[in-house]
């Protein structure tokens, strides 16, 4: 929970910049929402430096596993299954049977910094490739 700094560190997007994102409970604690915003960004001509997105984490029913849905200002919508491999990490993984690439969004708390990766795997590829990586401290 809270607001975190995000300073890009790598990935194929070849973008550098900073921003913030906030994890907060909403709708009487039934949904965890992540809101993000960019502040300073430099990237290739086809990279959207004015990116904004929303990620909602929820359960269909109390005994079921968590799901997530992602929206951004470019019109993308991604549905994720959520897993928590350790007490300090979470992985959002899209369904590989959907058309197009499969997406993986991950977060890991390392000391006082929360690092993240947005990765994709194109059809026919075995490995995920990082599109964007970031890290930052809680504000």
PDB file of C-alpha atoms in Angstrom:
ATOM      1  CA  UNK A   1       0.000   0.000   0.000  1.00  0.00           C
ATOM      2  CA  UNK A   2       1.092   3.569  -0.514  1.00  0.00           C
ATOM      3  CA  UNK A   3       2.717   5.707  -3.174  1.00  0.00           C
ATOM      4  CA  UNK A   4       5.979   4.587  -4.737  1.00  0.00           C
ATOM      5  CA  UNK A   5       8.562   6.277  -6.947  1.00  0.00           C
ATOM      6  CA  UNK A   6       9.258   4.627 -10.288  1.00  0.00           C
ATOM      7  CA  UNK A   7      12.581   5.272 -12.016  1.00  0.00           C
ATOM      8  CA  UNK A   8      13.096   3.294 -15.201  1.00  0.00           C
ATOM      9  CA  UNK A   9      16.078   0.961 -15.251  1.00  0.00           C
ATOM     10  CA  UNK A  10      15.876  -0.994 -18.478  1.00  0.00           C
ATOM     11  CA  UNK A  11      13.875  -2.970 -20.956  1.00  0.00           C
ATOM     12  CA  UNK A  12      13.413  -2.927 -24.704  1.00  0.00           C
ATOM     13  CA  UNK A  13      11.292   0.253 -24.587  1.00  0.00           C
ATOM     14  CA  UNK A  14      14.590   2.191 -24.320  1.00  0.00           C
ATOM     15  CA  UNK A  15      12.813   4.829 -22.269  1.00  0.00           C
ATOM     16  CA  UNK A  16      14.170   6.725 -19.300  1.00  0.00           C
ATOM     17  CA  UNK A  17      12.083   8.607 -16.855  1.00  0.00           C
ATOM     18  CA  UNK A  18      10.335   8.733 -13.567  1.00  0.00           C
ATOM     19  CA  UNK A  19       6.861   8.720 -12.185  1.00  0.00           C
ATOM     20  CA  UNK A  20       4.798   7.439  -9.306  1.00  0.00           C
ATOM     21  CA  UNK A  21       2.218   4.781  -8.695  1.00  0.00           C
ATOM     22  CA  UNK A  22      -0.125   4.259  -5.805  1.00  0.00           C
ATOM     23  CA  UNK A  23      -1.608   1.047  -4.448  1.00  0.00           C
ATOM     24  CA  UNK A  24      -4.750   1.698  -2.407  1.00  0.00           C
ATOM     25  CA  UNK A  25      -7.870  -0.212  -1.412  1.00  0.00           C
ATOM     26  CA  UNK A  26     -11.103   0.990  -2.973  1.00  0.00           C
ATOM     27  CA  UNK A  27     -14.812   0.140  -2.903  1.00  0.00           C
ATOM     28  CA  UNK A  28     -14.830  -0.666   0.826  1.00  0.00           C
ATOM     29  CA  UNK A  29     -11.659  -2.778   0.501  1.00  0.00           C
ATOM     30  CA  UNK A  30     -13.108  -5.084  -2.176  1.00  0.00           C
ATOM     31  CA  UNK A  31     -10.615  -3.936  -4.824  1.00  0.00           C
ATOM     32  CA  UNK A  32      -6.949  -3.006  -4.711  1.00  0.00           C
ATOM     33  CA  UNK A  33      -6.269  -0.248  -7.231  1.00  0.00           C
ATOM     34  CA  UNK A  34      -2.949   0.834  -8.696  1.00  0.00           C
ATOM     35  CA  UNK A  35      -2.941   4.264 -10.336  1.00  0.00           C
ATOM     36  CA  UNK A  36       0.198   5.411 -12.145  1.00  0.00           C
ATOM     37  CA  UNK A  37       1.440   8.644 -13.644  1.00  0.00           C
ATOM     38  CA  UNK A  38       4.599   9.663 -15.475  1.00  0.00           C
ATOM     39  CA  UNK A  39       6.576  12.794 -14.690  1.00  0.00           C
ATOM     40  CA  UNK A  40       9.788  13.025 -16.707  1.00  0.00           C
ATOM     41  CA  UNK A  41      10.306  10.746 -19.678  1.00  0.00           C
ATOM     42  CA  UNK A  42      12.547  10.381 -22.712  1.00  0.00           C
ATOM     43  CA  UNK A  43      12.076   7.589 -25.195  1.00  0.00           C
ATOM     44  CA  UNK A  44      11.952   6.647 -28.868  1.00  0.00           C
ATOM     45  CA  UNK A  45       9.438   8.427 -31.103  1.00  0.00           C
ATOM     46  CA  UNK A  46       6.951   5.533 -30.864  1.00  0.00           C
ATOM     47  CA  UNK A  47       7.063   5.394 -27.034  1.00  0.00           C
ATOM     48  CA  UNK A  48       4.201   7.105 -25.191  1.00  0.00           C
ATOM     49  CA  UNK A  49       5.874   9.245 -22.526  1.00  0.00           C
ATOM     50  CA  UNK A  50       2.503  10.513 -21.307  1.00  0.00           C
ATOM     51  CA  UNK A  51       1.464   7.042 -20.237  1.00  0.00           C
ATOM     52  CA  UNK A  52      -1.174   6.554 -17.582  1.00  0.00           C
ATOM     53  CA  UNK A  53      -2.832   3.357 -16.438  1.00  0.00           C
ATOM     54  CA  UNK A  54      -5.076   1.670 -13.897  1.00  0.00           C
ATOM     55  CA  UNK A  55      -4.757  -1.838 -12.500  1.00  0.00           C
ATOM     56  CA  UNK A  56      -7.553  -3.334 -10.423  1.00  0.00           C
ATOM     57  CA  UNK A  57      -6.943  -6.477  -8.341  1.00  0.00           C
ATOM     58  CA  UNK A  58     -10.030  -8.369  -7.183  1.00  0.00           C
ATOM     59  CA  UNK A  59     -11.608 -11.724  -6.345  1.00  0.00           C
ATOM     60  CA  UNK A  60     -14.730 -13.018  -8.075  1.00  0.00           C
ATOM     61  CA  UNK A  61     -15.638 -14.764  -4.805  1.00  0.00           C
ATOM     62  CA  UNK A  62     -13.896 -14.858  -1.427  1.00  0.00           C
ATOM     63  CA  UNK A  63     -12.520 -18.400  -1.806  1.00  0.00           C
ATOM     64  CA  UNK A  64     -11.214 -17.899  -5.359  1.00  0.00           C
ATOM     65  CA  UNK A  65      -7.768 -16.783  -6.496  1.00  0.00           C
ATOM     66  CA  UNK A  66      -7.090 -13.144  -7.269  1.00  0.00           C
ATOM     67  CA  UNK A  67      -7.534 -11.682 -10.737  1.00  0.00           C
ATOM     68  CA  UNK A  68      -6.561  -8.310 -12.162  1.00  0.00           C
ATOM     69  CA  UNK A  69      -7.579  -6.112 -15.059  1.00  0.00           C
ATOM     70  CA  UNK A  70      -5.379  -3.404 -16.578  1.00  0.00           C
ATOM     71  CA  UNK A  71      -6.408  -0.326 -18.587  1.00  0.00           C
ATOM     72  CA  UNK A  72      -4.215   2.400 -20.085  1.00  0.00           C
ATOM     73  CA  UNK A  73      -4.592   5.647 -21.999  1.00  0.00           C
ATOM     74  CA  UNK A  74      -3.605   3.876 -25.246  1.00  0.00           C
ATOM     75  CA  UNK A  75      -6.701   1.657 -25.131  1.00  0.00           C
ATOM     76  CA  UNK A  76      -4.990  -1.540 -23.949  1.00  0.00           C
ATOM     77  CA  UNK A  77      -6.880  -3.933 -21.704  1.00  0.00           C
ATOM     78  CA  UNK A  78      -5.100  -6.925 -20.154  1.00  0.00           C
ATOM     79  CA  UNK A  79      -6.670  -9.618 -17.953  1.00  0.00           C
ATOM     80  CA  UNK A  80      -4.313 -11.231 -15.431  1.00  0.00           C
ATOM     81  CA  UNK A  81      -4.222 -14.173 -13.053  1.00  0.00           C
ATOM     82  CA  UNK A  82      -2.401 -13.168  -9.865  1.00  0.00           C
ATOM     83  CA  UNK A  83       0.062 -15.269  -7.864  1.00  0.00           C
ATOM     84  CA  UNK A  84       2.100 -14.474  -4.776  1.00  0.00           C
ATOM     85  CA  UNK A  85       5.247 -16.645  -4.896  1.00  0.00           C
ATOM     86  CA  UNK A  86       6.795 -15.067  -1.758  1.00  0.00           C
ATOM     87  CA  UNK A  87       5.756 -12.651   0.976  1.00  0.00           C
ATOM     88  CA  UNK A  88       7.636  -9.911  -0.922  1.00  0.00           C
ATOM     89  CA  UNK A  89       6.617 -10.538  -4.534  1.00  0.00           C
ATOM     90  CA  UNK A  90       3.573 -10.759  -6.780  1.00  0.00           C
ATOM     91  CA  UNK A  91       3.199 -11.880 -10.412  1.00  0.00           C
ATOM     92  CA  UNK A  92       0.410 -10.913 -12.810  1.00  0.00           C
ATOM     93  CA  UNK A  93       0.244 -13.287 -15.788  1.00  0.00           C
ATOM     94  CA  UNK A  94      -2.074 -12.980 -18.790  1.00  0.00           C
ATOM     95  CA  UNK A  95      -3.743 -15.969 -20.427  1.00  0.00           C
ATOM     96  CA  UNK A  96      -1.413 -17.511 -23.063  1.00  0.00           C
ATOM     97  CA  UNK A  97      -4.385 -18.734 -25.140  1.00  0.00           C
ATOM     98  CA  UNK A  98      -5.493 -15.174 -26.020  1.00  0.00           C
ATOM     99  CA  UNK A  99      -4.344 -13.806 -29.399  1.00  0.00           C
ATOM    100  CA  UNK A 100      -1.109 -11.820 -29.457  1.00  0.00           C
ATOM    101  CA  UNK A 101       1.657 -11.700 -26.879  1.00  0.00           C
ATOM    102  CA  UNK A 102       1.416 -13.016 -23.350  1.00  0.00           C
ATOM    103  CA  UNK A 103       2.134 -10.414 -20.658  1.00  0.00           C
ATOM    104  CA  UNK A 104       3.762 -10.669 -17.247  1.00  0.00           C
ATOM    105  CA  UNK A 105       3.834  -7.862 -14.699  1.00  0.00           C
ATOM    106  CA  UNK A 106       5.826  -8.468 -11.535  1.00  0.00           C
ATOM    107  CA  UNK A 107       6.675  -6.587  -8.368  1.00  0.00           C
ATOM    108  CA  UNK A 108       9.276  -7.407  -5.729  1.00  0.00           C
ATOM    109  CA  UNK A 109      10.040  -5.582  -2.501  1.00  0.00           C
ATOM    110  CA  UNK A 110      13.814  -5.453  -1.994  1.00  0.00           C
ATOM    111  CA  UNK A 111      14.650  -3.692   1.250  1.00  0.00           C
ATOM    112  CA  UNK A 112      13.002  -0.274   1.021  1.00  0.00           C
ATOM    113  CA  UNK A 113      12.612  -0.344  -2.786  1.00  0.00           C
ATOM    114  CA  UNK A 114       9.778  -1.818  -4.810  1.00  0.00           C
ATOM    115  CA  UNK A 115      10.951  -2.962  -8.225  1.00  0.00           C
ATOM    116  CA  UNK A 116       8.736  -3.855 -11.160  1.00  0.00           C
ATOM    117  CA  UNK A 117       8.953  -5.418 -14.591  1.00  0.00           C
ATOM    118  CA  UNK A 118       6.525  -5.421 -17.489  1.00  0.00           C
ATOM    119  CA  UNK A 119       7.451  -8.284 -19.819  1.00  0.00           C
ATOM    120  CA  UNK A 120       6.024  -9.933 -22.888  1.00  0.00           C
ATOM    121  CA  UNK A 121       6.390 -13.199 -24.736  1.00  0.00           C
ATOM    122  CA  UNK A 122       5.538 -13.176 -28.425  1.00  0.00           C
ATOM    123  CA  UNK A 123       3.803 -16.204 -29.948  1.00  0.00           C
ATOM    124  CA  UNK A 124       6.361 -18.920 -30.637  1.00  0.00           C
ATOM    125  CA  UNK A 125       8.919 -17.535 -28.166  1.00  0.00           C
ATOM    126  CA  UNK A 126       9.966 -19.512 -25.097  1.00  0.00           C
ATOM    127  CA  UNK A 127      11.144 -16.656 -22.883  1.00  0.00           C
ATOM    128  CA  UNK A 128       9.621 -13.427 -21.630  1.00  0.00           C
ATOM    129  CA  UNK A 129      11.480 -10.237 -22.624  1.00  0.00           C
ATOM    130  CA  UNK A 130      11.447  -7.114 -20.469  1.00  0.00           C
ATOM    131  CA  UNK A 131       9.735  -4.162 -22.072  1.00  0.00           C
ATOM    132  CA  UNK A 132      10.101  -1.844 -19.091  1.00  0.00           C
ATOM    133  CA  UNK A 133      11.753  -2.166 -15.674  1.00  0.00           C
ATOM    134  CA  UNK A 134      11.617   0.290 -12.782  1.00  0.00           C
ATOM    135  CA  UNK A 135      12.399   0.663  -9.104  1.00  0.00           C
ATOM    136  CA  UNK A 136      11.867   3.205  -6.347  1.00  0.00           C
ATOM    137  CA  UNK A 137      11.251   3.900  -2.708  1.00  0.00           C
ATOM    138  CA  UNK A 138       7.985   4.540  -0.937  1.00  0.00           C
ATOM    139  CA  UNK A 139       7.138   8.246  -0.725  1.00  0.00           C
TER     140      UNK A 139
END
